[in-house]
Short mmCIF file of C-alpha atoms in Angstrom, two decimals:
data_model
loop_
_atom_site.label_atom_id
_atom_site.label_comp_id
_atom_site.label_asym_id
_atom_site.label_seq_id
_atom_site.Cartn_x
_atom_site.Cartn_y
_atom_site.Cartn_z
CA MET A 745 -2.02 123.70 -35.67
CA THR A 746 -3.06 122.21 -32.33
CA ALA A 747 -6.71 121.48 -31.68
CA THR A 748 -8.24 122.87 -28.52
CA PRO A 749 -9.34 120.05 -26.21
CA ALA A 750 -13.06 119.65 -25.88
CA PRO A 751 -14.50 120.54 -22.49
CA PRO A 752 -16.01 117.72 -20.44
CA ALA A 753 -19.54 116.80 -21.42
CA PRO A 754 -22.02 118.73 -19.25
CA SER A 755 -23.66 115.47 -18.24
CA TRP A 756 -20.38 114.01 -16.98
CA ARG A 757 -20.61 113.39 -13.24
CA PRO A 758 -16.97 113.29 -12.14
CA ALA A 759 -15.91 111.04 -9.28
CA LEU A 760 -12.56 109.79 -8.07
CA ALA A 761 -11.39 106.74 -9.97
CA ARG A 762 -11.15 103.37 -8.26
CA GLY A 763 -8.06 103.25 -6.08
CA VAL A 764 -7.79 107.06 -5.80
CA VAL A 765 -8.35 108.55 -2.35
CA LEU A 766 -8.52 112.22 -1.35
CA ARG A 767 -7.05 112.95 2.08
CA HIS A 768 -6.00 116.01 4.04
CA ASP A 769 -2.52 115.82 5.55
CA PRO A 770 -2.55 117.92 8.73
CA VAL A 771 1.26 117.86 8.98
CA ARG A 772 1.68 119.49 5.56
CA ASP A 773 -1.68 121.26 5.82
CA ALA A 774 -2.28 120.08 2.27
CA ASP A 775 -4.75 117.94 0.40
CA LEU A 776 -3.35 114.78 -1.16
CA LEU A 777 -4.47 112.35 -3.80
CA LEU A 778 -3.38 108.89 -2.78
CA LEU A 779 -2.87 106.73 -5.85
CA PRO A 780 -1.47 103.25 -6.18
CA GLU A 781 2.25 103.70 -5.51
CA ARG A 782 2.03 107.49 -5.82
CA VAL A 783 1.01 110.54 -3.79
CA VAL A 784 0.04 113.83 -5.43
CA VAL A 785 0.15 116.99 -3.30
CA LEU A 786 -2.67 119.25 -4.44
CA ASP A 787 -2.21 123.01 -4.74
CA GLY A 788 -4.62 125.78 -3.85
CA SER A 789 -8.28 124.89 -4.03
CA ALA A 790 -7.84 121.61 -5.95
CA GLY A 791 -8.95 119.59 -2.92
CA ALA A 792 -12.11 121.69 -2.56
CA VAL A 793 -12.90 121.07 -6.22
CA LEU A 794 -12.36 117.33 -5.90
CA ARG A 795 -14.52 117.10 -2.78
CA LEU A 796 -17.42 118.19 -4.99
CA CYS A 797 -16.69 115.39 -7.47
CA ASP A 798 -18.97 112.84 -5.85
CA GLY A 799 -20.45 111.18 -8.93
CA VAL A 800 -23.79 112.90 -8.24
CA ARG A 801 -23.00 116.46 -9.33
CA ASP A 802 -22.30 117.10 -12.98
CA VAL A 803 -19.57 119.50 -14.09
CA ALA A 804 -22.01 122.42 -14.23
CA ALA A 805 -23.12 121.78 -10.63
CA VAL A 806 -19.50 121.62 -9.46
CA VAL A 807 -18.80 124.93 -11.21
CA ALA A 808 -21.97 126.50 -9.78
CA ALA A 809 -21.11 125.46 -6.21
CA LEU A 810 -17.61 126.87 -6.54
CA ALA A 811 -18.87 130.10 -8.14
CA VAL A 812 -21.01 130.71 -5.06
CA ARG A 813 -18.02 130.18 -2.75
CA HIS A 814 -15.60 132.17 -4.91
CA PRO A 815 -17.64 134.72 -6.89
CA THR A 816 -14.64 136.59 -8.30
CA ALA A 817 -12.65 133.52 -9.35
CA PRO A 818 -12.75 132.32 -12.99
CA VAL A 819 -14.18 128.92 -12.02
CA ALA A 820 -16.31 128.55 -15.16
CA ALA A 821 -13.19 128.70 -17.31
CA GLU A 822 -10.69 126.86 -15.10
CA VAL A 823 -12.59 124.08 -13.33
CA PRO A 824 -13.80 122.15 -16.40
CA GLU A 825 -10.27 122.17 -17.82
CA PHE A 826 -8.83 121.03 -14.47
CA LEU A 827 -11.34 118.17 -14.30
CA ARG A 828 -10.58 117.20 -17.89
CA ARG A 829 -6.86 116.99 -17.13
CA LEU A 830 -7.47 114.81 -14.08
CA ARG A 831 -9.76 112.55 -16.09
CA LYS A 832 -7.07 112.22 -18.75
CA GLU A 833 -4.59 111.20 -16.02
CA GLY A 834 -7.05 108.51 -14.96
CA TRP A 835 -7.67 110.02 -11.54
CA LEU A 836 -11.34 110.79 -12.24
CA ARG A 837 -13.97 108.64 -13.87
#
């Protein structure tokens, strides 16, 4: 039996980890995460989510801002899990 991962703590204020940079590549028309010796091409609205991860907003505020922009999207369910995965990768602090 596999345990379900715990969602990020509501008080967590996600921000890009040291050495991680978010950039938009106009040639690819894609958002990129620039990591030491690695580039990650972000899909869909991942860049928009990460732009809200400024270390000031907590997870709930990030979700609330995205819910206003995308009222029919399941942001409350998907965004915390997305942020948790990126934190586990070491890309968010």
